[in-house]
C-alpha positions in Angstrom: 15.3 -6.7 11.7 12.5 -7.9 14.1 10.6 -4.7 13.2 11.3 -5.3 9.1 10.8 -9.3 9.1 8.3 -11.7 9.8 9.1 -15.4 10.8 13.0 -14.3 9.7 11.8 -13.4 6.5 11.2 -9.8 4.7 7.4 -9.7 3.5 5.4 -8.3 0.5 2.7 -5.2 1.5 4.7 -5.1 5.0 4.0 -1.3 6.4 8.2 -0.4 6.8 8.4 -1.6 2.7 8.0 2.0 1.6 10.6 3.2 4.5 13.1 0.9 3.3 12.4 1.4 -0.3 13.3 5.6 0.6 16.4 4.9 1.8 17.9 3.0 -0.6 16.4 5.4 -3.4 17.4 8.8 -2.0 19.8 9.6 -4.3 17.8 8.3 -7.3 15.1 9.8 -6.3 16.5 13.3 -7.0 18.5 12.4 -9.9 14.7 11.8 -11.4 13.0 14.4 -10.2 15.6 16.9 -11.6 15.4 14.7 -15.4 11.4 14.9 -15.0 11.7 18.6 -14.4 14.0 19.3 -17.9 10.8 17.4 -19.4 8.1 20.0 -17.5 6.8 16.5 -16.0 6.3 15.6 -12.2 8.2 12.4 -10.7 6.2 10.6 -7.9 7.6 7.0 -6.5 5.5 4.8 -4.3 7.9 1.8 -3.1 8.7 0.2 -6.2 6.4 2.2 -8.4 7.5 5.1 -10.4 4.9 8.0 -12.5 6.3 10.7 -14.9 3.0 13.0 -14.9 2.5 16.2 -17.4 1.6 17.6 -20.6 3.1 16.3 -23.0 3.9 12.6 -23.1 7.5 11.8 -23.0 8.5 8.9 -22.3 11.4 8.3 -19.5 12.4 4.8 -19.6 15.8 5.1 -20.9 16.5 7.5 -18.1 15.1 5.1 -15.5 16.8 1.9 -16.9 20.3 4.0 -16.7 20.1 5.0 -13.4 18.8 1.9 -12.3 21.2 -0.3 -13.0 24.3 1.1 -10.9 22.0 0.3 -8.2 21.5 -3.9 -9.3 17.6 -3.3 -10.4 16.1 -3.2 -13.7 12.7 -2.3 -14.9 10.0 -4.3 -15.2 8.7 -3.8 -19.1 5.3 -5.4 -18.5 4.6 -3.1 -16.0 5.6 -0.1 -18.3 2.7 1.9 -19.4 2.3 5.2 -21.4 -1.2 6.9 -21.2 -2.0 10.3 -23.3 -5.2 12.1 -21.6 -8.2 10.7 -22.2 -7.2 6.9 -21.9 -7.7 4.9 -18.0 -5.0 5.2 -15.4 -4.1 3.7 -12.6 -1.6 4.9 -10.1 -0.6 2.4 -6.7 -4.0 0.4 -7.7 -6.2 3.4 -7.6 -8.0 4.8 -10.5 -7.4 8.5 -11.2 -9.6 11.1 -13.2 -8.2 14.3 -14.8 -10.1 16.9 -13.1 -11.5 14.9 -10.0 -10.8 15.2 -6.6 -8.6 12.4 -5.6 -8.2 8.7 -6.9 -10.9 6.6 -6.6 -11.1 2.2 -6.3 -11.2 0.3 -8.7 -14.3 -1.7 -9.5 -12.8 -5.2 -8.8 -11.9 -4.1 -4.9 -15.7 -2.0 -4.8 -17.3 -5.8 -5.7 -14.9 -7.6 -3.5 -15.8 -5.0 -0.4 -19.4 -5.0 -1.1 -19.5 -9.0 -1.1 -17.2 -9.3 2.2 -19.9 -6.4 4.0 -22.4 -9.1 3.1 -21.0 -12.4 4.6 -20.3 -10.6 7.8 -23.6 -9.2 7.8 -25.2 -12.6 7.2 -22.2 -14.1 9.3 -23.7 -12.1 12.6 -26.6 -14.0 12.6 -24.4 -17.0 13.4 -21.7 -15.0 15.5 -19.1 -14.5 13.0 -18.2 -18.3 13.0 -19.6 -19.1 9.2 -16.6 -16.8 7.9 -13.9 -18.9 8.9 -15.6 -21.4 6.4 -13.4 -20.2 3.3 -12.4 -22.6 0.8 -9.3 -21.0 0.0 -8.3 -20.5 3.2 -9.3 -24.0 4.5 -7.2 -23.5 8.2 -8.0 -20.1 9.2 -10.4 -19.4 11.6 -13.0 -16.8 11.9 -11.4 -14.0 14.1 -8.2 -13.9 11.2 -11.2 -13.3 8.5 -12.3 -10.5 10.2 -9.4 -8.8 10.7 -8.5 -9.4 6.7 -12.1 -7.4 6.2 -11.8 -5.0 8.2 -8.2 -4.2 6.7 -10.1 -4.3 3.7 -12.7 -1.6 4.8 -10.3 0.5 6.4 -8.0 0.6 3.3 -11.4 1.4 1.3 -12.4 3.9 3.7 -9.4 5.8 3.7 -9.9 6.5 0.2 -14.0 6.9 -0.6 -15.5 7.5 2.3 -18.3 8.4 1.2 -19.4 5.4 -0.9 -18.1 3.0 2.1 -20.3 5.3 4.8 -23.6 4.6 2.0 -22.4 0.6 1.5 -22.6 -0.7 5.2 -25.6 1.4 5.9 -27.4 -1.1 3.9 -26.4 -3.9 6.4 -27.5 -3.4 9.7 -24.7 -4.3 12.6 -22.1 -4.8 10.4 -20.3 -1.2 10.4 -19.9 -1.8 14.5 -18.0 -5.2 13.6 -16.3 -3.3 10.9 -14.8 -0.9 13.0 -13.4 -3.1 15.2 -13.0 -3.4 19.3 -10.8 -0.6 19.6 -11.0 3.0 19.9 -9.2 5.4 17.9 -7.6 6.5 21.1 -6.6 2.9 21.7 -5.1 2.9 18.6 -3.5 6.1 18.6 -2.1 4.9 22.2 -0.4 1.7 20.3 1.1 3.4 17.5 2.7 6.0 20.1 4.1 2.4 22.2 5.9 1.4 18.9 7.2 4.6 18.2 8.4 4.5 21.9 10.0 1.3 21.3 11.4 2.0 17.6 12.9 5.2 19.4 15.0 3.4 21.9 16.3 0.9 19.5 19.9 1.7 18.9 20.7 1.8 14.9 23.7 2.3 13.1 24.2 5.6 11.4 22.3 5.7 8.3 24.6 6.9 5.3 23.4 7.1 1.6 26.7 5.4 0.3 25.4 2.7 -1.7 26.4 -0.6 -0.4 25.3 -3.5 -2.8 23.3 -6.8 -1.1 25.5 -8.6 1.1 28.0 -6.2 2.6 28.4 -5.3 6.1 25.7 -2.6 7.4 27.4 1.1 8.0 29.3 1.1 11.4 28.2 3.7 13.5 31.4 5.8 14.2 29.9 8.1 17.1 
C-alpha cells in the first residue's frame, strides 16, 4: 500500500498503475487476445487502454463490453474510436504512422516542450528562481518546476530523441539542467535500492481468482 498510494490515496499516472492494472486483467487479457486472433487482428492493452490492430477493420466492442462486465467495468464509448488506414491515430498519446519507425509526439506536447526549454533557458539567467512564478501553480516553488520539466523532457526523449537532442541545442546551458544532478549510475543505483526493498516486503500470494472491490486480500496459505 505505501508503495501503490500517495498521502493514503491511489493516484492517476502513478508508475505501479500499469502493474496493478496486469494483475487484475490476466485472465481478460487472454480471453482477447485469443477473440482478436479469430479476427487476424493484434490485441495490445496499456493500463486502461485497449487496440485491436489489423487488416481489415472489425470492430470488437461487443466482445470487450461482454467480458468486461463480469469484472464491474464498462467501456468508455467516447473514448471508442475506429480508424481505417489512411485516417490519424493515436495509441497511449503518441501518434503512429503506417510504415514509420516508431510512434512519434504529438504536436501539442512538441509546443509545450519547446516553450518549457525556453523559460529554463531564460530562467538561468536568473538562477532558475523566475520558474516558480506560474500562475497556475501560484504555491510551488522553483525546484518542483524543474523536476515537472525535466519529467517532461525525459518522457520526450525516450521517444524522439533525435528531435529533443536538435531542440536544446538551440539553448545554450539548458540540456545540463535538463538532465538533472544525477548520474545514470545514481539512478540505476536507486532503482536497484527499491527493488531491494520491494523484494523484502512480504506479500500475500497473488492468485488470479477474481475478487470484486471490498473483499478480503488472498491469504497466503504457505
Amino acid at each position: 500500500a505505501a508503495i501503490t498510494t500517495f498521502r493514503n490515496e491511489l493516484t492517476t499516472g502513478a508508475r505501479t498503475s500499469p502493474l496493478i492494472s496486469n494483475l487484475i486483467l490476466t485472465g481478460f487479457d487472454a480471453v482477447m487476445a485469443e477473440a482478436a486472433e479469430t479476427h487476424d487482428l493484434v490485441y495490445t492493452r496499456y493500463a486502461d487502454d485497449l487496440f485491436f490492430s489489423g487488416s481489415a477493420p472489425f470492430d470488437m466492442t461487443t466482445v470487450v463490453v461482454r467480458e468486461l462486465a463480469p469484472l464491474g467495468y464498462r467501456v468508455n464509448a467516447a473514448k471508442t474510436v475506429l480508424r481505417r488506414r489512411g485516417q490519424p491515430l493515436r495509441v497511449a498519446g503518441l501518434t503512429v504512422f503506417e510504415g514509420e519507425g516508431g510512434p512519434r509526439l504529438p504536436k501539442r506536447i512538441k509546443r509545450r516542450l519547446r516553450l518549457e526549454v525556453f523559460l529554463v533557458s531564460k530562467a538561468l539567467e536568473t538562477d532558475l528562481q523566475s520558474l516558480s512564478q506560474d500562475e497556475d501553480d501560484p504555491e510551488g516553488d522553483a525546484e518542483r518546476r524543474l523536476a515537472q520539466i525535466r519529467g517532461l523532457y525525459r518522457y520526450c526523449r525516450s521517444i524522439e530523441p533525435e528531435w529533443c537532442g536538435r531542440l536544446v541545442s538551440q539553448f545554450p546551458g539548458a540540456q545540463q539542467v535538463l538532465q538533472g544532478p544525477r548520474s545514470a549510475s545514481e539512478r540505476s543505483r536507486a532503482t536497484a535500492g527499491l527493488i531491494l526493498r520491494i523484494d523484502q516486503t512480504w506479500t500475500p500470494a497473488l492468485t488470479t481468482d477474481f475478487q470484486s472491490i471490498g473483499q478480503a486480500p488472498p491469504v497466503d496459505s504457505s
